[in-house]
Short mmCIF file of C-alpha atoms in Angstrom, two decimals:
data_model
loop_
_atom_site.label_atom_id
_atom_site.label_comp_id
_atom_site.label_asym_id
_atom_site.label_seq_id
_atom_site.Cartn_x
_atom_site.Cartn_y
_atom_site.Cartn_z
CA UNK M 37 -113.76 42.15 -14.37
CA UNK M 38 -116.23 38.91 -14.00
CA UNK M 39 -114.25 36.17 -11.89
CA UNK M 40 -113.54 33.68 -15.16
CA UNK M 41 -111.67 37.09 -16.12
CA UNK M 42 -109.63 37.61 -13.45
CA UNK M 43 -108.50 34.07 -13.21
CA UNK M 44 -108.31 33.92 -17.08
CA UNK M 45 -105.65 36.77 -17.26
CA UNK M 46 -103.55 35.83 -13.90
CA UNK M 47 -103.08 32.34 -16.18
CA UNK M 48 -102.15 33.96 -18.76
CA UNK M 49 -100.04 36.17 -17.35
CA UNK M 50 -97.97 33.59 -15.39
CA UNK M 51 -97.76 31.22 -18.74
CA UNK M 52 -96.26 34.19 -20.40
CA UNK M 53 -92.93 34.38 -17.59
CA UNK M 54 -92.63 30.72 -18.54
CA UNK M 55 -92.76 30.53 -21.88
CA UNK M 56 -91.82 34.20 -23.42
CA UNK M 57 -88.39 35.32 -23.42
CA UNK M 58 -87.15 38.48 -24.83
CA UNK M 59 -88.35 39.80 -28.64
CA UNK M 60 -85.03 39.50 -31.14
CA UNK M 61 -86.60 42.32 -32.52
CA UNK M 62 -85.28 44.21 -29.85
CA UNK M 63 -81.18 43.16 -30.29
CA UNK M 64 -79.60 45.36 -31.64
CA UNK M 65 -76.55 43.26 -33.40
CA UNK M 66 -73.13 44.19 -31.96
CA UNK M 67 -69.70 43.06 -33.97
CA UNK M 68 -67.98 44.47 -31.71
CA UNK M 69 -68.19 41.79 -29.20
CA UNK M 70 -66.71 39.85 -31.59
CA UNK M 71 -63.21 41.10 -31.45
CA UNK M 72 -60.75 39.77 -28.01
CA UNK M 73 -59.34 42.67 -26.47
CA UNK M 74 -55.52 43.57 -27.82
CA UNK M 75 -53.77 42.92 -24.05
CA UNK M 76 -54.92 38.94 -24.57
CA UNK M 77 -52.23 37.58 -26.66
CA UNK M 78 -54.14 35.54 -28.65
CA UNK M 79 -52.48 33.72 -31.91
CA UNK M 80 -54.38 35.31 -35.30
CA UNK M 81 -55.78 31.87 -36.02
CA UNK M 82 -58.07 32.71 -33.17
CA UNK M 83 -58.52 35.79 -33.48
CA UNK M 84 -59.58 35.12 -37.75
CA UNK M 85 -62.08 32.53 -36.23
CA UNK M 86 -64.30 34.73 -34.34
CA UNK M 87 -64.66 36.78 -37.82
CA UNK M 88 -66.13 33.67 -39.04
CA UNK M 89 -68.01 33.25 -35.75
CA UNK M 90 -69.33 36.72 -35.76
CA UNK M 91 -70.85 35.59 -39.30
CA UNK M 92 -72.02 32.66 -37.83
CA UNK M 93 -73.96 34.89 -35.39
CA UNK M 94 -75.17 37.60 -37.61
CA UNK M 95 -76.95 34.30 -40.11
CA UNK M 96 -78.66 32.52 -36.81
CA UNK M 97 -79.85 36.69 -35.45
CA UNK M 98 -81.65 37.32 -38.69
CA UNK M 99 -83.31 33.98 -38.60
CA UNK M 100 -84.51 34.23 -35.40
CA UNK M 101 -85.78 37.91 -36.25
CA UNK M 102 -87.60 36.53 -39.56
CA UNK M 103 -89.21 33.30 -37.54
CA UNK M 104 -89.66 36.25 -35.30
CA UNK M 105 -91.94 38.32 -37.28
CA UNK M 106 -93.66 35.36 -38.80
CA UNK M 107 -94.63 34.63 -35.48
CA UNK M 108 -95.71 37.97 -34.88
CA UNK M 109 -98.58 37.91 -37.61
CA UNK M 110 -100.40 34.67 -35.27
CA UNK M 111 -103.33 36.73 -34.41
CA UNK M 112 -104.24 36.92 -38.83
CA UNK M 113 -103.05 33.36 -38.73
CA UNK M 114 -106.59 31.92 -36.65
CA UNK M 115 -108.48 32.49 -40.10
CA UNK M 116 -108.08 30.65 -43.21
CA UNK M 117 -106.45 32.58 -45.49
CA UNK M 118 -109.02 33.45 -48.12
CA UNK M 119 -107.95 36.90 -49.45
CA UNK M 120 -111.63 37.09 -51.41
CA UNK M 121 -113.84 35.94 -48.62
CA UNK M 122 -115.43 38.49 -46.58
CA UNK M 123 -114.44 36.69 -43.23
CA UNK M 124 -110.90 36.58 -44.13
CA UNK M 125 -111.31 40.59 -45.12
CA UNK M 126 -112.95 41.67 -41.84
CA UNK M 127 -110.98 39.35 -39.40
CA UNK M 128 -107.84 40.91 -40.79
CA UNK M 129 -108.60 44.56 -39.90
CA UNK M 130 -110.27 43.85 -37.44
CA UNK M 131 -107.37 41.92 -35.52
CA UNK M 132 -105.54 45.12 -36.78
CA UNK M 133 -107.56 47.25 -35.22
CA UNK M 134 -107.49 45.21 -31.80
CA UNK M 135 -103.90 45.13 -31.88
CA UNK M 136 -103.23 49.00 -32.50
CA UNK M 137 -105.61 50.34 -29.78
CA UNK M 138 -103.91 51.78 -27.19
CA UNK M 139 -104.24 52.84 -23.76
CA UNK M 140 -104.08 56.38 -23.03
CA UNK M 141 -103.70 56.12 -19.46
CA UNK M 142 -100.42 57.59 -18.20
CA UNK M 143 -99.52 56.51 -14.75
CA UNK M 144 -97.74 60.10 -14.43
CA UNK M 145 -100.47 61.87 -15.75
CA UNK M 146 -103.32 60.30 -13.87
CA UNK M 147 -106.07 62.82 -15.34
CA UNK M 148 -105.58 62.22 -18.86
CA UNK M 149 -108.50 60.65 -20.37
CA UNK M 150 -108.77 56.90 -21.07
CA UNK M 151 -108.24 56.27 -24.79
CA UNK M 152 -111.56 55.27 -26.09
CA UNK M 153 -112.57 52.23 -26.51
CA UNK M 154 -112.89 50.29 -29.96
CA UNK M 155 -116.77 50.26 -30.87
CA UNK M 156 -118.09 46.63 -30.88
CA UNK M 157 -120.15 46.22 -33.77
CA UNK M 158 -117.20 47.78 -35.22
CA UNK M 159 -115.16 44.19 -35.35
CA UNK M 160 -116.12 40.67 -36.53
CA UNK M 161 -113.27 38.19 -36.28
CA UNK M 162 -113.03 33.95 -38.20
CA UNK M 163 -111.25 31.72 -35.91
CA UNK M 164 -110.33 28.14 -37.06
CA UNK M 165 -108.14 26.24 -35.12
CA UNK M 166 -107.53 23.71 -38.84
CA UNK M 167 -106.26 27.10 -40.30
CA UNK M 168 -104.19 27.84 -36.91
CA UNK M 169 -103.23 24.40 -36.77
CA UNK M 170 -101.58 24.65 -40.36
CA UNK M 171 -100.06 27.82 -39.31
CA UNK M 172 -98.17 26.61 -36.33
CA UNK M 173 -97.11 22.89 -38.45
CA UNK M 174 -95.40 25.64 -41.28
CA UNK M 175 -93.70 27.37 -38.41
CA UNK M 176 -92.66 24.91 -36.35
CA UNK M 177 -90.87 23.19 -39.32
CA UNK M 178 -89.22 26.80 -39.67
CA UNK M 179 -88.14 26.78 -36.77
CA UNK M 180 -86.76 22.64 -36.71
CA UNK M 181 -84.90 24.14 -40.00
CA UNK M 182 -83.40 27.36 -38.49
CA UNK M 183 -82.54 25.28 -34.94
CA UNK M 184 -80.56 21.90 -37.66
CA UNK M 185 -78.75 24.99 -39.78
CA UNK M 186 -78.11 28.46 -38.90
CA UNK M 187 -78.50 27.79 -35.01
CA UNK M 188 -76.16 24.59 -35.04
CA UNK M 189 -73.87 26.02 -37.74
CA UNK M 190 -73.10 28.82 -34.74
CA UNK M 191 -73.08 26.49 -32.08
CA UNK M 192 -70.81 24.11 -33.90
CA UNK M 193 -67.73 26.73 -34.89
CA UNK M 194 -68.31 28.13 -31.33
CA UNK M 195 -66.93 25.23 -29.76
CA UNK M 196 -64.73 24.91 -31.99
CA UNK M 197 -62.64 28.21 -31.49
CA UNK M 198 -62.82 26.96 -28.05
CA UNK M 199 -60.94 24.21 -28.42
CA UNK M 200 -58.48 25.70 -31.04
CA UNK M 201 -57.88 28.52 -28.22
CA UNK M 202 -56.95 25.56 -26.03
CA UNK M 203 -54.68 23.75 -28.72
CA UNK M 204 -53.27 26.82 -29.64
CA UNK M 205 -53.20 28.26 -26.18
CA UNK M 206 -52.57 25.93 -23.62
CA UNK M 207 -49.34 25.51 -23.14
CA UNK M 208 -48.98 29.43 -22.30
CA UNK M 209 -51.16 28.86 -19.05
CA UNK M 210 -51.64 32.72 -17.99
CA UNK M 211 -52.80 33.69 -21.96
CA UNK M 212 -55.28 31.10 -21.83
CA UNK M 213 -56.04 32.21 -18.36
CA UNK M 214 -56.52 35.29 -19.45
CA UNK M 215 -58.38 34.26 -22.89
CA UNK M 216 -60.97 32.02 -21.46
CA UNK M 217 -62.05 34.99 -18.62
CA UNK M 218 -62.68 36.99 -21.35
CA UNK M 219 -64.34 33.94 -23.24
CA UNK M 220 -66.55 32.79 -20.38
CA UNK M 221 -67.25 36.09 -19.06
CA UNK M 222 -68.02 38.87 -20.85
CA UNK M 223 -68.29 37.33 -24.62
CA UNK M 224 -70.67 35.03 -23.00
CA UNK M 225 -73.14 37.00 -21.26
CA UNK M 226 -72.71 39.12 -24.77
CA UNK M 227 -74.04 35.63 -26.39
CA UNK M 228 -76.72 35.16 -23.89
CA UNK M 229 -78.05 38.48 -24.93
CA UNK M 230 -79.73 37.53 -28.02
CA UNK M 231 -79.33 33.19 -27.52
CA UNK M 232 -81.72 33.73 -24.69
CA UNK M 233 -84.52 34.97 -27.10
CA UNK M 234 -85.40 31.94 -28.44
CA UNK M 235 -87.70 30.88 -25.66
CA UNK M 236 -89.53 33.90 -27.32
CA UNK M 237 -90.19 32.22 -30.65
CA UNK M 238 -92.07 29.81 -28.65
CA UNK M 239 -95.84 29.48 -30.60
CA UNK M 240 -98.69 29.56 -28.10
CA UNK M 241 -100.65 27.01 -28.63
CA UNK M 242 -104.33 27.10 -29.84
CA UNK M 243 -105.86 27.85 -26.01
CA UNK M 244 -103.41 30.20 -24.88
CA UNK M 245 -104.08 32.30 -28.31
CA UNK M 246 -107.56 32.54 -28.15
CA UNK M 247 -107.43 33.43 -24.62
CA UNK M 248 -105.16 36.13 -25.40
CA UNK M 249 -107.72 37.55 -27.72
CA UNK M 250 -110.49 37.17 -25.43
CA UNK M 251 -108.44 39.19 -22.67
CA UNK M 252 -107.77 42.13 -25.46
CA UNK M 253 -111.27 41.86 -26.57
CA UNK M 254 -112.07 42.51 -22.70
CA UNK M 255 -109.85 44.93 -23.09
CA UNK M 256 -110.30 47.07 -25.79
CA UNK M 257 -113.45 46.78 -26.71
CA UNK M 258 -116.85 48.47 -25.59
CA UNK M 259 -119.91 46.32 -24.43
CA UNK M 260 -117.31 43.58 -25.18
CA UNK M 261 -118.80 40.29 -22.87
CA UNK M 262 -120.62 39.20 -25.69
CA UNK M 263 -117.76 39.28 -28.54
CA UNK M 264 -115.78 37.84 -26.60
CA UNK M 265 -118.19 35.31 -25.43
CA UNK M 266 -118.77 34.58 -29.44
CA UNK M 267 -115.66 34.65 -31.27
CA UNK M 268 -114.85 31.41 -30.32
CA UNK M 269 -117.23 29.91 -32.43
CA UNK M 270 -116.96 31.97 -35.38
CA UNK M 271 -116.92 29.82 -38.57
CA UNK M 272 -115.33 31.14 -42.25
CA UNK M 273 -118.15 32.03 -44.96
#
């Protein structure tokens, strides 16, 4: 591994830790998280509001999942969308093969032979900053619509439920204290599990995604250096 590749790998690892959160695709929606425990003497109005809040959260979560699916297609969006173009077809198939490559080496069984790397001649990439810029623009627009729509609706109702509980329960200090303990404790923690996934929706810049592909080629393709060095300047056919 060259010193340049090593430094690049360290840089991208640090950026991933800073910029990327958990994937919302790994999160399983939990309706029971919105059920107020029976031992908390919450008014029917508050319990009913939690049912509506559950629906708002579900809409937001599935909206995030849809955005993440779009984000996960980013490597294919490096090439202009021209289905009849040979360059486009080759980029799609090459990128799919690169992403699907798995290293067979097992930490628990180091004697297992390493996976065969992809033959260099079987891959051909086509990367265009204008194409990725267009994808970035469209994706950012979807993020804006989501944040001002489904996510804002969830956040607003959550605040309203908190105010409703205070208005109806504050005259019963003990009951309200029990409610607040659950609301700000277990419930908030359950919501954090999916809200934190917002960070994972951030789209890499052009430079970052090119660096990622460069490193994948270096790791997964035999005699990769020439290809890794050349794919930066590939042009559409």
